[in-house]
JSON list of C-alpha atoms in Angstrom, two decimals:
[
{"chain": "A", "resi": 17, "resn": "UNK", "atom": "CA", "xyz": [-14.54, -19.78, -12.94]},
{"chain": "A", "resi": 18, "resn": "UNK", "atom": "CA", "xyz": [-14.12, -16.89, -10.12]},
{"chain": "A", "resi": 19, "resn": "UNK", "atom": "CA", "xyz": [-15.62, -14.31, -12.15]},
{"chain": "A", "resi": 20, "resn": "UNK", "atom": "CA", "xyz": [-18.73, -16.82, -12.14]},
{"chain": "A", "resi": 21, "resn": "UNK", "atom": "CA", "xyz": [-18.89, -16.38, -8.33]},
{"chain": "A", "resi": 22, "resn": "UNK", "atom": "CA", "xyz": [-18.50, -12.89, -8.06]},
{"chain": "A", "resi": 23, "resn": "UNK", "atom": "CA", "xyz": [-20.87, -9.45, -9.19]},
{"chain": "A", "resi": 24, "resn": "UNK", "atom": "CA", "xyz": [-19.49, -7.42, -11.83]},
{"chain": "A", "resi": 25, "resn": "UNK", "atom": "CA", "xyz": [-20.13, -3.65, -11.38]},
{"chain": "A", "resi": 26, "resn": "UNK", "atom": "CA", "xyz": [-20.36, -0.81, -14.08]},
{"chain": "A", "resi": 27, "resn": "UNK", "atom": "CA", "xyz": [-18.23, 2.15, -13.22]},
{"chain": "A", "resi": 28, "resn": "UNK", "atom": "CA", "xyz": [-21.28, 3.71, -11.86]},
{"chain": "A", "resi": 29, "resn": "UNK", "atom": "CA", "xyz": [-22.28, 1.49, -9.44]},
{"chain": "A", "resi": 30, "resn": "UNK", "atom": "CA", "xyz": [-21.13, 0.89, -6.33]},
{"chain": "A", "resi": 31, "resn": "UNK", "atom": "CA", "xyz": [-18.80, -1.52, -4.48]},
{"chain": "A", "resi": 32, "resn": "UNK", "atom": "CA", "xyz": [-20.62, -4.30, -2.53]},
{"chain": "A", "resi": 33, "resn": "UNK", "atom": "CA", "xyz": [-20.60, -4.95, 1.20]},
{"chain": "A", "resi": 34, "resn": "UNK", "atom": "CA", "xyz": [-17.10, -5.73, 2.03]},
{"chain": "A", "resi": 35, "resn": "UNK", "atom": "CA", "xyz": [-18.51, -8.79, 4.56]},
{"chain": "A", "resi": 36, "resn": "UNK", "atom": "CA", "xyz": [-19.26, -10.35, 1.06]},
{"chain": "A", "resi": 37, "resn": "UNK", "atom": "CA", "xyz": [-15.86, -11.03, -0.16]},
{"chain": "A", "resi": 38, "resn": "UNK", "atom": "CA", "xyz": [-15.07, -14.57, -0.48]},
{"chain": "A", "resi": 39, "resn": "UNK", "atom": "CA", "xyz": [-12.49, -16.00, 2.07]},
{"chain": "A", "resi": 40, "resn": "UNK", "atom": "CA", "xyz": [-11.49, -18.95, 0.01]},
{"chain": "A", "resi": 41, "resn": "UNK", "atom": "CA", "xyz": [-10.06, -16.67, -2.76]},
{"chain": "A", "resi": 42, "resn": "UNK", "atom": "CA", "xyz": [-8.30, -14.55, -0.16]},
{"chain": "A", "resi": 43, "resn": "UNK", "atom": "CA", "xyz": [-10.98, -11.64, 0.01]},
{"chain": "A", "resi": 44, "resn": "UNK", "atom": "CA", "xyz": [-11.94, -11.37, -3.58]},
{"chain": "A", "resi": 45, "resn": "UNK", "atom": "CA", "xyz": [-14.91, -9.21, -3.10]},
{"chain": "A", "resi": 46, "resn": "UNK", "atom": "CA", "xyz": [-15.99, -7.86, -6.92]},
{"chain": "A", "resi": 47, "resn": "UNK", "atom": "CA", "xyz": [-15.12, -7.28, -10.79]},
{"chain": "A", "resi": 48, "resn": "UNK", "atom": "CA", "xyz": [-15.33, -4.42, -12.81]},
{"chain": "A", "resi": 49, "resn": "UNK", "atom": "CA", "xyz": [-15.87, -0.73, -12.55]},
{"chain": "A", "resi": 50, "resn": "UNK", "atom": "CA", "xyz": [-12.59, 1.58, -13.18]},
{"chain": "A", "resi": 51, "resn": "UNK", "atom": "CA", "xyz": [-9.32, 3.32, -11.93]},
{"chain": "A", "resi": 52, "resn": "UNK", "atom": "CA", "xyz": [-10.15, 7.04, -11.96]},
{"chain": "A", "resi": 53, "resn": "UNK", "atom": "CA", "xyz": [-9.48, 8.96, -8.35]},
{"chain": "A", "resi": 54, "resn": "UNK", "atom": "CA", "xyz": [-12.78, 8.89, -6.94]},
{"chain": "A", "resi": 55, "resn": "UNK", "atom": "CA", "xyz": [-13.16, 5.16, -7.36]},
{"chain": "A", "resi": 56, "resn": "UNK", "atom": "CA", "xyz": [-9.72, 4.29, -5.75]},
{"chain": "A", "resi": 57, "resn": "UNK", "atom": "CA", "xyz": [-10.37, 7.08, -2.98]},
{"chain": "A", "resi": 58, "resn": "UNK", "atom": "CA", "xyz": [-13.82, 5.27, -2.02]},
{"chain": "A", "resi": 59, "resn": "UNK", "atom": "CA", "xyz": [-12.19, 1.72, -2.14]},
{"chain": "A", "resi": 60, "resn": "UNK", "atom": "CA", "xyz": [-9.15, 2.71, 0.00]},
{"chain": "A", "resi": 61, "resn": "UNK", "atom": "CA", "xyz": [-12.01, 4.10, 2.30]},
{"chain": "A", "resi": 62, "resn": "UNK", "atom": "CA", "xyz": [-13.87, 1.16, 2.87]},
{"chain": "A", "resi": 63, "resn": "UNK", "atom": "CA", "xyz": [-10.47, -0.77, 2.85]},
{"chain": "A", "resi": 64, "resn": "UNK", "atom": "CA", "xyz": [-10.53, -2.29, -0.67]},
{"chain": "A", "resi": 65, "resn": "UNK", "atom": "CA", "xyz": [-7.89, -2.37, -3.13]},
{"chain": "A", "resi": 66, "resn": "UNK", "atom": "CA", "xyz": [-7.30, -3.24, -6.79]},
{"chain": "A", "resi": 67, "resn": "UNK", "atom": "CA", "xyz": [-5.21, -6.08, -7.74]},
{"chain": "A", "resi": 68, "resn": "UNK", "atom": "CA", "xyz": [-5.26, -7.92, -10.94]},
{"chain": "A", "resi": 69, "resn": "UNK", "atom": "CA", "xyz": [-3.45, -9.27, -14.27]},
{"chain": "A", "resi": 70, "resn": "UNK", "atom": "CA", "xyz": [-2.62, -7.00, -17.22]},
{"chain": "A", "resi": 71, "resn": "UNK", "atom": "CA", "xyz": [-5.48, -7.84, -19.86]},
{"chain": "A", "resi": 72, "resn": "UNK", "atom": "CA", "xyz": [-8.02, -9.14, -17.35]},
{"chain": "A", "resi": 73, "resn": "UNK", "atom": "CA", "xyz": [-10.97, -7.38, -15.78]},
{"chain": "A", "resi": 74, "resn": "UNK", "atom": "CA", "xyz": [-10.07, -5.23, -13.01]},
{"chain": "A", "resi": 75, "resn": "UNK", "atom": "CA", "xyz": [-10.51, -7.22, -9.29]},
{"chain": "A", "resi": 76, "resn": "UNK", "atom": "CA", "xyz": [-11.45, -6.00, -6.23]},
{"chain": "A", "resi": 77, "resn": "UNK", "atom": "CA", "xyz": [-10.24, -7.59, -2.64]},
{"chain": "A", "resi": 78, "resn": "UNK", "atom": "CA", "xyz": [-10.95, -6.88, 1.04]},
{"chain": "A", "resi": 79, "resn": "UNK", "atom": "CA", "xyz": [-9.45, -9.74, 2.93]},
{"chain": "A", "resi": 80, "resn": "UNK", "atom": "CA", "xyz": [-9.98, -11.12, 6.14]},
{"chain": "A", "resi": 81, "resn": "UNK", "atom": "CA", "xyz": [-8.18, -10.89, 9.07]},
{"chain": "A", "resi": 82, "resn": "UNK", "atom": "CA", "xyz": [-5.84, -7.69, 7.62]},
{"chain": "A", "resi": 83, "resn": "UNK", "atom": "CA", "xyz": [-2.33, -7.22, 8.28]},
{"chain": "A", "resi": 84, "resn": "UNK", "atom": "CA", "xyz": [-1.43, -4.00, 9.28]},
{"chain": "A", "resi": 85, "resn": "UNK", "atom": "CA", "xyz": [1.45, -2.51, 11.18]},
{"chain": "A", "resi": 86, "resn": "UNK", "atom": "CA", "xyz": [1.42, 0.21, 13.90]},
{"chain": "A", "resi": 87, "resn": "UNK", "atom": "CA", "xyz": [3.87, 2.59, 13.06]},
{"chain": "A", "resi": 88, "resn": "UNK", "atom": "CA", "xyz": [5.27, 1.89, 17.28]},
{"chain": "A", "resi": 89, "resn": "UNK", "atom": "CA", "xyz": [5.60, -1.65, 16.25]},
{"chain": "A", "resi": 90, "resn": "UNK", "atom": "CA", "xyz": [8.34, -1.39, 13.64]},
{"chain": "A", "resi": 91, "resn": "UNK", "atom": "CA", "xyz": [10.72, -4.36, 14.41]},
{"chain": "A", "resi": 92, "resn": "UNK", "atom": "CA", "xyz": [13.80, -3.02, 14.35]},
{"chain": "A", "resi": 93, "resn": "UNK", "atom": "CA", "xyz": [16.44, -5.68, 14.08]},
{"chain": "A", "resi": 94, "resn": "UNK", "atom": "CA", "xyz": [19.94, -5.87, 15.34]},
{"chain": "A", "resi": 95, "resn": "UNK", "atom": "CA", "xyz": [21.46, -5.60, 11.56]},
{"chain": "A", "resi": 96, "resn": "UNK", "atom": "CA", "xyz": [19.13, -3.05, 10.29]},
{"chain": "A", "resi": 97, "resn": "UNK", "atom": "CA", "xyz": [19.48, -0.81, 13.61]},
{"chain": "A", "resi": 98, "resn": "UNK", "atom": "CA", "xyz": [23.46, -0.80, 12.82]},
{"chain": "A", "resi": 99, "resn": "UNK", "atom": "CA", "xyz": [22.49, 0.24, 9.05]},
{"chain": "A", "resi": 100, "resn": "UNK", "atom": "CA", "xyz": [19.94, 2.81, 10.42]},
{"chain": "A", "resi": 101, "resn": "UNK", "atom": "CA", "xyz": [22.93, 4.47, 12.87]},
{"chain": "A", "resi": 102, "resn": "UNK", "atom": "CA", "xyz": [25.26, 3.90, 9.90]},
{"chain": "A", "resi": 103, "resn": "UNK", "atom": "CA", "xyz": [22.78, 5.98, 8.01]},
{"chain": "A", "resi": 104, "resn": "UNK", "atom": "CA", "xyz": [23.64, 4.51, 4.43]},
{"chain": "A", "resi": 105, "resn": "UNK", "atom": "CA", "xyz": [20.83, 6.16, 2.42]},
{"chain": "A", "resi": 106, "resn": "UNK", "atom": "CA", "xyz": [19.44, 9.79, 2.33]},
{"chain": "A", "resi": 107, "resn": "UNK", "atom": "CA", "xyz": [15.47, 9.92, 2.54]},
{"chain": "A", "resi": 108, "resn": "UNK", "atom": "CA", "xyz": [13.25, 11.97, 0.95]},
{"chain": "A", "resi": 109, "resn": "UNK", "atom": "CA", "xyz": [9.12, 11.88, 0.57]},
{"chain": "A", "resi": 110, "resn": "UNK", "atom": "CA", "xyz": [7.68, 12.18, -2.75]},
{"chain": "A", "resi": 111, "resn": "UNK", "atom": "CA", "xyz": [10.87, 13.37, -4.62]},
{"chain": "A", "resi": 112, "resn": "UNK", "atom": "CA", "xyz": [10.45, 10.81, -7.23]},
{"chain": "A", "resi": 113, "resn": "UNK", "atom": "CA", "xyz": [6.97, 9.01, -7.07]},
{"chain": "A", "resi": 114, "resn": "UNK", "atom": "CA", "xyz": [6.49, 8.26, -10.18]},
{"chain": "A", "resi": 115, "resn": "UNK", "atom": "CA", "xyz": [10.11, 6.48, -10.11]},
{"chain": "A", "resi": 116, "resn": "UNK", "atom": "CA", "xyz": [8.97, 4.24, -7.36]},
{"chain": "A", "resi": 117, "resn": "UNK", "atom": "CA", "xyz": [5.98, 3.02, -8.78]},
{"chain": "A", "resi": 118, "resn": "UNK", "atom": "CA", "xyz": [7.60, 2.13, -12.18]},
{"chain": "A", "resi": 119, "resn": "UNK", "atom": "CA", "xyz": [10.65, 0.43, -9.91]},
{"chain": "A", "resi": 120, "resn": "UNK", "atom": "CA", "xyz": [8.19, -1.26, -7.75]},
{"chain": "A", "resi": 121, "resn": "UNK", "atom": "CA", "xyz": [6.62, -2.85, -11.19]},
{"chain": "A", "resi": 122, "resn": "UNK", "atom": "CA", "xyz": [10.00, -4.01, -12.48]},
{"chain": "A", "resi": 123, "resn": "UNK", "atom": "CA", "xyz": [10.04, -7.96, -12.48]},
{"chain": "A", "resi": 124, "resn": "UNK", "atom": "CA", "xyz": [11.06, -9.81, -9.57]},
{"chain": "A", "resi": 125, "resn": "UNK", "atom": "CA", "xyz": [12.23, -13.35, -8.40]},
{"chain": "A", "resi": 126, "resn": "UNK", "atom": "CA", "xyz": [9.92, -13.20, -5.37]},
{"chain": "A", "resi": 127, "resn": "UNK", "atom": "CA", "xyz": [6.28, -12.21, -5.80]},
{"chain": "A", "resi": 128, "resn": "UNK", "atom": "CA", "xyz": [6.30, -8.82, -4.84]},
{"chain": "A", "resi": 129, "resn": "UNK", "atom": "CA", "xyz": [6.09, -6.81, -7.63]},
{"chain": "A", "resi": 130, "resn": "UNK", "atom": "CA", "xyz": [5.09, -7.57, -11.47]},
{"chain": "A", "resi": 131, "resn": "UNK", "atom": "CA", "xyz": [1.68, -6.87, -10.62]},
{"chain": "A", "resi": 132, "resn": "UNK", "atom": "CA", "xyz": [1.34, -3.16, -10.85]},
{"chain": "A", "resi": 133, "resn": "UNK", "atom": "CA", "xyz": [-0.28, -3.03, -14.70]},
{"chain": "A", "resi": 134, "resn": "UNK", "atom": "CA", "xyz": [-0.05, 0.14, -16.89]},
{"chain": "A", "resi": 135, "resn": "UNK", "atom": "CA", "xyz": [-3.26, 0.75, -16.02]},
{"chain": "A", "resi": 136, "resn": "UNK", "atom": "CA", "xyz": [-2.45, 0.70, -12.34]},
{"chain": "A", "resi": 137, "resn": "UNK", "atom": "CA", "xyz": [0.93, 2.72, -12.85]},
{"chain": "A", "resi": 138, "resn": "UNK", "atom": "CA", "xyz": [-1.17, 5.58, -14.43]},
{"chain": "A", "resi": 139, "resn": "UNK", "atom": "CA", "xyz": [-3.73, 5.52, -11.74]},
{"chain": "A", "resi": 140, "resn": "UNK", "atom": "CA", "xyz": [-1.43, 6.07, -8.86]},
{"chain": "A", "resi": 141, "resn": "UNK", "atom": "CA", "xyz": [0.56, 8.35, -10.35]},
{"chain": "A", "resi": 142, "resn": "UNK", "atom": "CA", "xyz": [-2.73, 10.55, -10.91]},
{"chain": "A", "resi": 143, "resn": "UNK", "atom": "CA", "xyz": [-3.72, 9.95, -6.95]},
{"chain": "A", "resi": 144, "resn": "UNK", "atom": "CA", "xyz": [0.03, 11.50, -6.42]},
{"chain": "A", "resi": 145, "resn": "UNK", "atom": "CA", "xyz": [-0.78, 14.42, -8.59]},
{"chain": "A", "resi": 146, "resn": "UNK", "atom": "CA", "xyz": [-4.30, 14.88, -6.59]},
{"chain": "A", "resi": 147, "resn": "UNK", "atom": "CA", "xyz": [-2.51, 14.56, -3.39]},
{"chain": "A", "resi": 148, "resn": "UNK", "atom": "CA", "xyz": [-3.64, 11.10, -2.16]},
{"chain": "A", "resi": 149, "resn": "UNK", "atom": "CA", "xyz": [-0.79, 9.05, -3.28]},
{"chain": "A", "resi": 150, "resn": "UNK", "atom": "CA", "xyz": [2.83, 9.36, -1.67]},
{"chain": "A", "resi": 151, "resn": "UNK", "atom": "CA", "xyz": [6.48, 7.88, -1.71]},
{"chain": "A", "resi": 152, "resn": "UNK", "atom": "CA", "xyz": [9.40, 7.37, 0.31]},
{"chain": "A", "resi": 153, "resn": "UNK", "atom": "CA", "xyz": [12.98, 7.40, -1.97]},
{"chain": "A", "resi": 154, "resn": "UNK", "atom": "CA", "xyz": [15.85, 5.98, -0.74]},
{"chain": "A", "resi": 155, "resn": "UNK", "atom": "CA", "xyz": [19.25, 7.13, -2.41]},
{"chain": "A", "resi": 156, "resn": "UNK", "atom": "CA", "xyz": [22.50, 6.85, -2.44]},
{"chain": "A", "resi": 157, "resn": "UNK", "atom": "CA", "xyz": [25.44, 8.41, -4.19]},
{"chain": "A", "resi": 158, "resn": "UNK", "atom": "CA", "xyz": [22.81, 10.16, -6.09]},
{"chain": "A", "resi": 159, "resn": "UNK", "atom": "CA", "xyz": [21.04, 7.22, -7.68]},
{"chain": "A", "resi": 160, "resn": "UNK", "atom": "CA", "xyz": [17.11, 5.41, -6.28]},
{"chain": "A", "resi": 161, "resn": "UNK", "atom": "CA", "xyz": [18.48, 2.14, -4.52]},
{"chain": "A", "resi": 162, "resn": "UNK", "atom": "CA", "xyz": [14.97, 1.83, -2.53]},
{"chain": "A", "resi": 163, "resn": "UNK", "atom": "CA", "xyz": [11.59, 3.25, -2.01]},
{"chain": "A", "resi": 164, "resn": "UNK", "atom": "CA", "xyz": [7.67, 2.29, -0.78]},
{"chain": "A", "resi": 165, "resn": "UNK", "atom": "CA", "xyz": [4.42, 4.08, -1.82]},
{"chain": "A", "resi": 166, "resn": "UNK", "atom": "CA", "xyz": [0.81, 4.10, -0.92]},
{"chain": "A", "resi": 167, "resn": "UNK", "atom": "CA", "xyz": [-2.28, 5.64, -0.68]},
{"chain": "A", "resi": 168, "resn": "UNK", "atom": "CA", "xyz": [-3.37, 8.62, 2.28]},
{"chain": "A", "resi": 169, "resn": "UNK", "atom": "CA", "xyz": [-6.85, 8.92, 2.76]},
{"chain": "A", "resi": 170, "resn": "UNK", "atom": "CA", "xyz": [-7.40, 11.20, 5.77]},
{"chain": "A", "resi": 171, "resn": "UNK", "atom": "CA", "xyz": [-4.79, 9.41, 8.73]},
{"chain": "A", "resi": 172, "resn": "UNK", "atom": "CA", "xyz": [-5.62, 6.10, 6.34]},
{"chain": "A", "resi": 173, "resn": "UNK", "atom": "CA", "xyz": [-2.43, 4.97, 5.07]},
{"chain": "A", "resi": 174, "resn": "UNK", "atom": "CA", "xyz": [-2.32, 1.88, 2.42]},
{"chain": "A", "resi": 175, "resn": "UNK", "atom": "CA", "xyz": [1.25, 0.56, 1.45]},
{"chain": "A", "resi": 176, "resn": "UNK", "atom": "CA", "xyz": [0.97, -0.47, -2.02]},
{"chain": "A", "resi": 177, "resn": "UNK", "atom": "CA", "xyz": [4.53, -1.42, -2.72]},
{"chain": "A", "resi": 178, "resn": "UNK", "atom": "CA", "xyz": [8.48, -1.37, -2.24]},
{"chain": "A", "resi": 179, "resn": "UNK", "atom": "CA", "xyz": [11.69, -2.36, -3.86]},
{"chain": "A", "resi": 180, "resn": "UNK", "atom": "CA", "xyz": [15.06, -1.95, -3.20]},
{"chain": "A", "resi": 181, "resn": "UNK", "atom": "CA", "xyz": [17.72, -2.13, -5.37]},
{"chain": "A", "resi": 182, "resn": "UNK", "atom": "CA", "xyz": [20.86, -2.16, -1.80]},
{"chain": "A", "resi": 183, "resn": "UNK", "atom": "CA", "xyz": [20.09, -4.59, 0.98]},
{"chain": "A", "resi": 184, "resn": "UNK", "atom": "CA", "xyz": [17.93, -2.80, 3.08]},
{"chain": "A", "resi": 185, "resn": "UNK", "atom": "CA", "xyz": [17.56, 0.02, 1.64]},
{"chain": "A", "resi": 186, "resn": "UNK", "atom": "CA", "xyz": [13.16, -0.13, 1.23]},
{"chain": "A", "resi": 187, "resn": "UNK", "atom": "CA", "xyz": [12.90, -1.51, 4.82]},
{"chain": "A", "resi": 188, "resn": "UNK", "atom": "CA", "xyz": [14.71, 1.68, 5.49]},
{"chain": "A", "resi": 189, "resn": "UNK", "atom": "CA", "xyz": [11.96, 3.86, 3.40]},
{"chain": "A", "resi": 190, "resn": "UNK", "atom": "CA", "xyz": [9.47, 1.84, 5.75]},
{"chain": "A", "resi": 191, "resn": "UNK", "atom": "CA", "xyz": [10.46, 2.62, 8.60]},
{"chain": "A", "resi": 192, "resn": "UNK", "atom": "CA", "xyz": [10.84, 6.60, 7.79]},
{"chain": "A", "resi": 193, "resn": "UNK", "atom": "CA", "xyz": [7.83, 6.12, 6.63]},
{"chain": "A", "resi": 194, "resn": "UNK", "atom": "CA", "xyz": [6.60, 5.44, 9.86]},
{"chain": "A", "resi": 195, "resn": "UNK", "atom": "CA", "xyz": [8.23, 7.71, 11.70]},
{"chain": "A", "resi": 196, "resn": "UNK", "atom": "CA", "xyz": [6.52, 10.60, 8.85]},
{"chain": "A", "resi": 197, "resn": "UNK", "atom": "CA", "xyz": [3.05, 9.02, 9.46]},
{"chain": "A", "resi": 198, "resn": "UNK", "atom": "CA", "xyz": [3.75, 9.19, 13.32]},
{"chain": "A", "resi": 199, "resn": "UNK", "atom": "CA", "xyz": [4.37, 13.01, 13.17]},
{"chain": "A", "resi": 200, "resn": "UNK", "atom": "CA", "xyz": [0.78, 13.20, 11.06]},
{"chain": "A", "resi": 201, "resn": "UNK", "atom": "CA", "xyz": [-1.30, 11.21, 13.55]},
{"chain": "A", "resi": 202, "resn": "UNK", "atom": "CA", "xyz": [-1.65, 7.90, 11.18]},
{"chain": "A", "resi": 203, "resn": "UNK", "atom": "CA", "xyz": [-1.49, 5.38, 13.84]},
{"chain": "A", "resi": 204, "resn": "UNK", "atom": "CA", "xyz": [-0.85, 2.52, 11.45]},
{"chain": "A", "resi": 205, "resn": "UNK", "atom": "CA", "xyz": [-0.11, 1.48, 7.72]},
{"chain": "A", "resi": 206, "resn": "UNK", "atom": "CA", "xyz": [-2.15, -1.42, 5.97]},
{"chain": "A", "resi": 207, "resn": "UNK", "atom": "CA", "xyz": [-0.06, -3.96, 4.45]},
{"chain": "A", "resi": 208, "resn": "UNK", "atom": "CA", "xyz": [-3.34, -5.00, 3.21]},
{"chain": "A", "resi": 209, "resn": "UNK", "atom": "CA", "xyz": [-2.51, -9.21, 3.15]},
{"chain": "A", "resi": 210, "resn": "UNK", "atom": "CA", "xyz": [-0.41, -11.18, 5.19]},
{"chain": "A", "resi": 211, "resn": "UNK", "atom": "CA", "xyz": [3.38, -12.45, 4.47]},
{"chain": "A", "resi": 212, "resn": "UNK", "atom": "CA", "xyz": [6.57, -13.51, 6.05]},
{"chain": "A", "resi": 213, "resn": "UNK", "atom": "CA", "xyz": [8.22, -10.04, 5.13]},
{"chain": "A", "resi": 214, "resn": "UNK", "atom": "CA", "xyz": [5.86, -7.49, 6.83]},
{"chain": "A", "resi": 215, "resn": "UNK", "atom": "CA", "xyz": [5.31, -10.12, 9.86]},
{"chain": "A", "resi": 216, "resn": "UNK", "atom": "CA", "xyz": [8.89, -10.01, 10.35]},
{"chain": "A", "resi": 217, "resn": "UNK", "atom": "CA", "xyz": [8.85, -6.37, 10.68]},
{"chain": "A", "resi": 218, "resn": "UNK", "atom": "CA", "xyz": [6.09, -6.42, 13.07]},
{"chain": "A", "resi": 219, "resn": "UNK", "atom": "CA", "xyz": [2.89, -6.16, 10.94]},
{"chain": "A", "resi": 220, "resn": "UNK", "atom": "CA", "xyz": [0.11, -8.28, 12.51]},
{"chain": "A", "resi": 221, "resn": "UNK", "atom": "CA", "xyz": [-3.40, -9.55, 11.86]},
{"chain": "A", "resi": 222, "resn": "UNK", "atom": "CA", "xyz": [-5.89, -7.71, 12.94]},
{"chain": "A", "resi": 223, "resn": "UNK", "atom": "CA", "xyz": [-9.90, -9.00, 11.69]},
{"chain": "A", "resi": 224, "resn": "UNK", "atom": "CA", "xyz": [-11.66, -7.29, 8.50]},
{"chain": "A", "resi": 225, "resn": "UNK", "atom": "CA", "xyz": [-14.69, -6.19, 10.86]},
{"chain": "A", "resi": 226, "resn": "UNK", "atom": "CA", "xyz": [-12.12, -3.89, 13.21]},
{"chain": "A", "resi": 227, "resn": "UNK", "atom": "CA", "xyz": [-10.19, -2.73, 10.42]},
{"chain": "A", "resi": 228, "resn": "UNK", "atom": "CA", "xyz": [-13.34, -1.36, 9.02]},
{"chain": "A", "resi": 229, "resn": "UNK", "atom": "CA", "xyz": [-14.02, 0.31, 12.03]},
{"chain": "A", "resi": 230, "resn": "UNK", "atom": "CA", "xyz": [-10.88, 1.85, 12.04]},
{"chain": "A", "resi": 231, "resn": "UNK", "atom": "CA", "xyz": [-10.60, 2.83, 8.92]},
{"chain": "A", "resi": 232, "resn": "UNK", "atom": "CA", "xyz": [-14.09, 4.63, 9.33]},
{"chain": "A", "resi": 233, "resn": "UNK", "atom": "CA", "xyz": [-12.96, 6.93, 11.95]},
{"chain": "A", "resi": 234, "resn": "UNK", "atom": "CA", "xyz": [-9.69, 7.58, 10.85]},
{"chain": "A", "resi": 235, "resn": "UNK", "atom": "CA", "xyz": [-10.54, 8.77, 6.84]},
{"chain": "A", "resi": 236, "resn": "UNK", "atom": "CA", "xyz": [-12.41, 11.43, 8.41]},
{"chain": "A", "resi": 237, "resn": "UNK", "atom": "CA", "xyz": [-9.89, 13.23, 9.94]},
{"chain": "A", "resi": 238, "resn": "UNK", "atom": "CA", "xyz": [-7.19, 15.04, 8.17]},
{"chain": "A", "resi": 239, "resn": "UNK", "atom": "CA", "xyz": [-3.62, 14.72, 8.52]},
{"chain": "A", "resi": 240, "resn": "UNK", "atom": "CA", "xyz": [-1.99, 17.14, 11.47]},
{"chain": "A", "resi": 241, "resn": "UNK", "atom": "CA", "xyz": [0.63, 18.41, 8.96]},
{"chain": "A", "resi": 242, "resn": "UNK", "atom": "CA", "xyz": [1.03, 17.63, 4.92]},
{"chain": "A", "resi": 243, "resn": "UNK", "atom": "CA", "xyz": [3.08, 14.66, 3.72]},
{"chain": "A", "resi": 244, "resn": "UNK", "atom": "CA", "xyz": [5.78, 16.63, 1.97]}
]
């Protein structure tokens, strides 16, 4: 059993050494401990991130190498450029957060999505309401059609999830996204592990030890202007 393999920390203690994760279980570093701000703001910190079933024990991951994408390496295809100079969707940034999340947990065919528990939901929406949580909405004719959210921890940003509801319109949410986080001086967003979808947009591997080390500097420093 993984759990078997794994320490299992109170929600006083702290995480373990990232460099102990296990890489045959895709970075599963821990067990345990709890959801409240401060816990999420220190994993996000030390680039860890909550991901588990509804009913289980709350698991912790750091994997290894880390996909993240610059926000100057957004592919841009020929289809999607036509959409963005079409401009189908209006944009806004954390007009409806709460919205997102709860559309981002909806069941899917694919396997993005479905994971976000109720626990989880209420978490993030709590790191929105202390300011370390956005979204990006995508609407049109009045009604959500697409959006992605995350997690800012000084120029640190974490995408959590996306859905869409038009064709295209959450890789259009991304990629506002990172023209926002450009603006602020986040040089990249952490797609945290590593699929077809966010290498097709230009996301790339980069190894655990240099994300780290990026992720060190770049907490520390606030954002140049507020993600509003």
């Amino acid at each position: 059993m993984i759990l078997s393999v794994i320490p299992y920390i109170s929600r006083f203690e702290p995480f373990p050494p990232v460099d102990r994760a296990l890489r045959q279980f895709d970075g599963l570093l821990c067990a345990g401990a709890d959801l409240s701000i401060e816990r999420l703001i220190d994993a996000y910190s030390q680039g860890i991130f909550p991901w588990y079933i509804d009913g289980e024990p709350i698991l912790w991951w750091s994997p290894d190498p880390r996909q993240i994408l610059f926000v100057d390496e957004f592919h841009v295809s020929r289809s999607l450029r036509r959409r963005l100079n079409n401009n189908p969707f209006e944009t806004t940034y954390n007009a409806a957060f709460e919205r997102v999340v709860r559309a981002c947990a909806e069941p899917r065919k694919d396997e993005e999505g479905g994971w976000l528990t109720p626990e989880m939901i209420e978490a993030y929406i709590e790191l929105h309401r202390a300011g370390h949580a956005h979204s990006v909405e995508a609407w049109k004719d009045g009604s959500l059609v697409g959006g992605v959210y995350g997690v800012l921890i000084g120029r640190s940003f974490s995408a959590e999830s996306m859905f869409y509801r038009v064709s295209d319109a959450s890789k259009i949410a991304l990629y506002r996204l990172c023209q926002r986080l450009k603006t602020m001086g986040v040089p990249f967003i952490d797609c945290q592990q590593i699929t077809p979808h966010t290498t097709a947009l230009g996301a790339r591997a980069v190894p655990r030890k240099e994300f780290v080390a990026l992720l060190a500097d770049l907490t520390q420093q606030p954002a140049l202007e507020p993600f509003a």
